[in-house]
Short mmCIF file of C-alpha atoms in Angstrom, two decimals:
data_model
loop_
_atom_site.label_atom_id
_atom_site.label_comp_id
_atom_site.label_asym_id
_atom_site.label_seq_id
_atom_site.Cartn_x
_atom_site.Cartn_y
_atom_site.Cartn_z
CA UNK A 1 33.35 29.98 -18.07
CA UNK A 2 31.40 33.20 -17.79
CA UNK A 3 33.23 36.86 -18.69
CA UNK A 4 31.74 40.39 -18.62
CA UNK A 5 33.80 43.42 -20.25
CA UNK A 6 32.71 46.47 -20.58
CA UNK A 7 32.20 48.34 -23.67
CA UNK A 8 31.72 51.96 -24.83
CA UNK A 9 27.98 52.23 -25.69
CA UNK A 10 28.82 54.61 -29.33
CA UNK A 11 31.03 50.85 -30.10
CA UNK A 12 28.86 48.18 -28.91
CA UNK A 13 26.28 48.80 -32.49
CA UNK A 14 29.40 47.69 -34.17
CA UNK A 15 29.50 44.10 -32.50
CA UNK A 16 26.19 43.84 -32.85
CA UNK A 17 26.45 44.04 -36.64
CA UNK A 18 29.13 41.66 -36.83
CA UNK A 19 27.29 39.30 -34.55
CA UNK A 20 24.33 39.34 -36.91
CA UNK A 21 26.92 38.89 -40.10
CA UNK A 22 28.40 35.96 -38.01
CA UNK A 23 24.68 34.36 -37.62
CA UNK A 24 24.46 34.83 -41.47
CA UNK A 25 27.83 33.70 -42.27
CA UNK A 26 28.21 30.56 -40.36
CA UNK A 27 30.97 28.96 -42.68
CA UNK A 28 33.23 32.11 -41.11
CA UNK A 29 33.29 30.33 -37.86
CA UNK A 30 34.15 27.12 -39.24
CA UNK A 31 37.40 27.29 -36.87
CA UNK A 32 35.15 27.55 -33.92
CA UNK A 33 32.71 24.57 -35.01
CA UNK A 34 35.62 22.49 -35.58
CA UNK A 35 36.78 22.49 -31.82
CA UNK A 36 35.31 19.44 -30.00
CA UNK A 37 36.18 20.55 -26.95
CA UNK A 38 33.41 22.83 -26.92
CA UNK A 39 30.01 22.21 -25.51
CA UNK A 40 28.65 25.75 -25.75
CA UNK A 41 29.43 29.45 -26.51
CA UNK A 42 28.01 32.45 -26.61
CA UNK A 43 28.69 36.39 -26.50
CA UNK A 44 25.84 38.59 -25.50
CA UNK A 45 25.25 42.29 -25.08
CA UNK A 46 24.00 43.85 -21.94
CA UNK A 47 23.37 47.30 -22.52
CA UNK A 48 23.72 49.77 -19.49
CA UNK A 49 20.14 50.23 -18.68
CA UNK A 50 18.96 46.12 -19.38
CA UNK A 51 20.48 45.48 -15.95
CA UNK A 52 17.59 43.86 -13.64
CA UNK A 53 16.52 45.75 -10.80
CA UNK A 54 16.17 43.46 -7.84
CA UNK A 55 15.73 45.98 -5.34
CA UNK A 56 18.96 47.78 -5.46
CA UNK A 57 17.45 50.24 -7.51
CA UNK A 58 18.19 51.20 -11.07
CA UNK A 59 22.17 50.84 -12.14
CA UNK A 60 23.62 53.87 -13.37
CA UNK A 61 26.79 52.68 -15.53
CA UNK A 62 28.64 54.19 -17.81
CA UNK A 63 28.93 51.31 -20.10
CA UNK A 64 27.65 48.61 -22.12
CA UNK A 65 28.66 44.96 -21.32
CA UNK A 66 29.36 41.65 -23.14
CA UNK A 67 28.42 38.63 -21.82
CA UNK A 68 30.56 35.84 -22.33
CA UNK A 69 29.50 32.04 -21.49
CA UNK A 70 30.93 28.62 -22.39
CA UNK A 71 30.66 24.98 -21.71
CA UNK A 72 33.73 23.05 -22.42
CA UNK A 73 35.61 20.00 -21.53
CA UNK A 74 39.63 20.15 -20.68
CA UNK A 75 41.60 22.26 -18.66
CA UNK A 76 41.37 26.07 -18.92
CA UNK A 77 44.53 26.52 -20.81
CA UNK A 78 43.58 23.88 -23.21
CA UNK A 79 40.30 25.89 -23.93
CA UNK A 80 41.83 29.44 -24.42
CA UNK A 81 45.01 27.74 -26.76
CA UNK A 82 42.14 26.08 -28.85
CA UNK A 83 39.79 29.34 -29.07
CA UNK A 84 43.12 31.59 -29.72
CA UNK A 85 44.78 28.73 -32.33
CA UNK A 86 41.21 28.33 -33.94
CA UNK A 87 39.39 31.91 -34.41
CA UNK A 88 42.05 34.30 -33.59
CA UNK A 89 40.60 36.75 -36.13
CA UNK A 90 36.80 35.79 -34.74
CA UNK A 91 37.81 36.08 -31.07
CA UNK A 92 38.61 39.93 -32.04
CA UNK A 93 35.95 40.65 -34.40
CA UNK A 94 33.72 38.88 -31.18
CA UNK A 95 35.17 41.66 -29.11
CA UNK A 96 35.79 44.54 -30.80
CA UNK A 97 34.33 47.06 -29.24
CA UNK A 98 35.67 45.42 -25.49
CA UNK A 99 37.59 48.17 -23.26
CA UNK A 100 41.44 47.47 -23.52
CA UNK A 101 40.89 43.90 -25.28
CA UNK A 102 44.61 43.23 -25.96
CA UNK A 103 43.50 40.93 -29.63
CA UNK A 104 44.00 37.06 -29.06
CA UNK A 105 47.40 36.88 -30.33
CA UNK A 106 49.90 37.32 -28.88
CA UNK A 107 48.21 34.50 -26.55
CA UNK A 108 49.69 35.94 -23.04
CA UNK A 109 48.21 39.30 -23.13
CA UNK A 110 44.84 37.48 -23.83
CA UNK A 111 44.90 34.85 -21.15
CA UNK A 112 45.21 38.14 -18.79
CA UNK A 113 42.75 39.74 -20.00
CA UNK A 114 40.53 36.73 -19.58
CA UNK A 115 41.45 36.24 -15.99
CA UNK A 116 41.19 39.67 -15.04
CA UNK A 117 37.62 39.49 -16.38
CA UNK A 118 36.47 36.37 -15.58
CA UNK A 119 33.21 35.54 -12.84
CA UNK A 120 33.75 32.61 -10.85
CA UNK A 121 30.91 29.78 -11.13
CA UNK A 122 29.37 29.11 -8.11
CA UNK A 123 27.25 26.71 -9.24
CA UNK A 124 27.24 24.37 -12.41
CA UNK A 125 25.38 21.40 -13.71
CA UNK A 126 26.20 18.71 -15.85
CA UNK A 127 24.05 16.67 -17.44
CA UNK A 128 27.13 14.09 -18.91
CA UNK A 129 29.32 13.84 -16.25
CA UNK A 130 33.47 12.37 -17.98
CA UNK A 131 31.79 12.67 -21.74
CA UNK A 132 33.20 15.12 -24.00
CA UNK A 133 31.47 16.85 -27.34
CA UNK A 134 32.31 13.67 -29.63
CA UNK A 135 31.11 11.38 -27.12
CA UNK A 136 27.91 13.07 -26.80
CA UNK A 137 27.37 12.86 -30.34
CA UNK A 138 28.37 9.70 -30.46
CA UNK A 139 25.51 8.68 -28.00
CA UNK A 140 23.11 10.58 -30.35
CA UNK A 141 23.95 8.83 -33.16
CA UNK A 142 24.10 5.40 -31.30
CA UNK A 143 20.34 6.32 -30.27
CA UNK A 144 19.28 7.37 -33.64
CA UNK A 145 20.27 3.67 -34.99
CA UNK A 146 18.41 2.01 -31.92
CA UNK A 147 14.97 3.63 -32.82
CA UNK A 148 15.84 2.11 -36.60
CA UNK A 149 16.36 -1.47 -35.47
CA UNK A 150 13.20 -0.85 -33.17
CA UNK A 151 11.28 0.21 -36.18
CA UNK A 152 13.00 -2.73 -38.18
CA UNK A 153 12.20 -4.96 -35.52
CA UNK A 154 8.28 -3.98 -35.36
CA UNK A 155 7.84 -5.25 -39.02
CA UNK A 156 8.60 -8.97 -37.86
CA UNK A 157 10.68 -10.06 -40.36
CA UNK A 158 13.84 -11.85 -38.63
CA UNK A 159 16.06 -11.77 -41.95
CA UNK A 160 15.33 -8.11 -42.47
CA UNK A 161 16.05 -7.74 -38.60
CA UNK A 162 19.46 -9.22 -38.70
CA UNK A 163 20.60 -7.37 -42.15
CA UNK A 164 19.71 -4.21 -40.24
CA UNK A 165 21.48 -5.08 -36.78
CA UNK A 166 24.57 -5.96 -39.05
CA UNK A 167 24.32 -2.40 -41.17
CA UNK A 168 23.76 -0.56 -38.06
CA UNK A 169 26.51 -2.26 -36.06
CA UNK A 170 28.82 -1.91 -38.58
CA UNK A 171 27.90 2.11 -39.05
CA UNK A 172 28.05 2.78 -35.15
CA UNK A 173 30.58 0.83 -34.46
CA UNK A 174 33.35 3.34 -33.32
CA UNK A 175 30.92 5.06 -31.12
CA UNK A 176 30.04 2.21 -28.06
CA UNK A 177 32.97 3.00 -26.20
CA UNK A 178 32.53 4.12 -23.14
CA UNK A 179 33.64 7.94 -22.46
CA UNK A 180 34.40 7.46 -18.63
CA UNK A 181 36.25 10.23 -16.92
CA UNK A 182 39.44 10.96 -18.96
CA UNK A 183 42.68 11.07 -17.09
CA UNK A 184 45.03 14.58 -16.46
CA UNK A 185 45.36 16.08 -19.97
CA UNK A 186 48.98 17.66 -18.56
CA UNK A 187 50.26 17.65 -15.27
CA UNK A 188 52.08 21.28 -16.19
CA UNK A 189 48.93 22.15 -16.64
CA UNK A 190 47.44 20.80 -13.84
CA UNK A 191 49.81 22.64 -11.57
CA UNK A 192 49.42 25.68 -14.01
CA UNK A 193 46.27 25.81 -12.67
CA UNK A 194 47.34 25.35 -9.01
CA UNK A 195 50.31 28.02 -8.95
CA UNK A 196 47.65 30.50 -11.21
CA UNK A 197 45.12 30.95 -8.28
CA UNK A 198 47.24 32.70 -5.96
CA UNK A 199 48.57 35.20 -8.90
CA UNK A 200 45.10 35.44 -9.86
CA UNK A 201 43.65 36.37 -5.42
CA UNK A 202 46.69 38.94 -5.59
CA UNK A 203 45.84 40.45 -8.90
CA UNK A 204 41.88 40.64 -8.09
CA UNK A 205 43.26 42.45 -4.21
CA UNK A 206 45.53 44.51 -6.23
CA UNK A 207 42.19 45.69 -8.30
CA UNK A 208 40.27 45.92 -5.72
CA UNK A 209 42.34 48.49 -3.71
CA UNK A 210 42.76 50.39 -6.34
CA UNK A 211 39.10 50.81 -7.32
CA UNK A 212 38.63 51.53 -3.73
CA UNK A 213 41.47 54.40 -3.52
#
């Protein structure tokens, strides 16, 4: 997910302090760290002259953006319920000084302004195709006790060998499943999603006219 709003330069200092206090302060977003469905997030400032010039010549804007970018496994609704539900109060601290950011709650309004702001990604790699957070972890952790037992293993000792397979086996043994692709979290949603696009073509033409007029 990648979304840009724009933001009045005299505000965008203020996010910028709270995004250092939030670097500082990482039990605050305890909410956010909690949600597994979460790969990766992060909000970033562009101010109005950091815009790369590749040949169009320099942008003259009248504001500051933020940069929005995530990673995240589940549907779309699924991820904005779970950001909304889990840092309501950091999802508006996060965008404070946003133009006409309608707060998190009450959850409509936001999932609006989300759309309405939102870049489509054109293209997107994933390096764990059907594994979620958990099951990525779970790999890491499986890996970590591997390298043990090969370390184990090294020393030659076939008693000390099998009292560490046994340990390790028994520590790891809730993560060797294997993740596969999981199945349609909701078929609502599913056709949520369907039924949203051509809302979502109208509402961009309706924008787009109007900038135009």
């Amino acid at each position: 997910m990648n979304v840009v709003t724009p933001s009045h330069p005299w505000l965008t200092w203020i996010n910028r302090l709270l995004f250092m206090a939030a670097r500082g302060m990482p039990e605050k977003l305890t909410g956010l760290l909690g949600l597994s469905l979460i790969h990766f997030a992060r909000w970033v400032i562009i101010k109005r002259d950091q815009w790369p010039d590749l040949g169009q010549g320099p942008e003259r804007l009248d504001n500051d953006y933020m940069l929005f970018c995530s990673n995240f496994n589940g549907t779309w609704d699924q991820y904005i319920d779970a950001f909304s539900d889990g840092i309501p109060d950091g999802l508006n601290l996060f965008w404070y000084s946003a133009t006409k950011y309608p707060q998190s709650i009450p959850i409509s309004a936001f999932k609006n302004y989300i759309t309405f702001n939102q870049i489509g990604t054109d293209y997107y790699y994933n390096a764990t195709p059907g594994s979620a957070q958990r099951d990525i972890k779970a790999a890491l952790r499986v890996r970590e006790a591997v390298l043990e037992l090969a370390g184990v293993h090294g020393s030659g000792d076939a008693d000390a060998f099998a009292r560490a397979y046994g340990q390790a086996l028994l520590r790891v043994q809730n993560d060797l499943g294997d993740p596969g692709f999981g199945p349609v979290a909701s078929l609502d949603t599913e056709r949520a999603d369907v039924n949203r696009l051509a809302y979502i073509a109208a509402a961009q033409a309706q924008f787009a006219r109007r900038k135009g007029a």
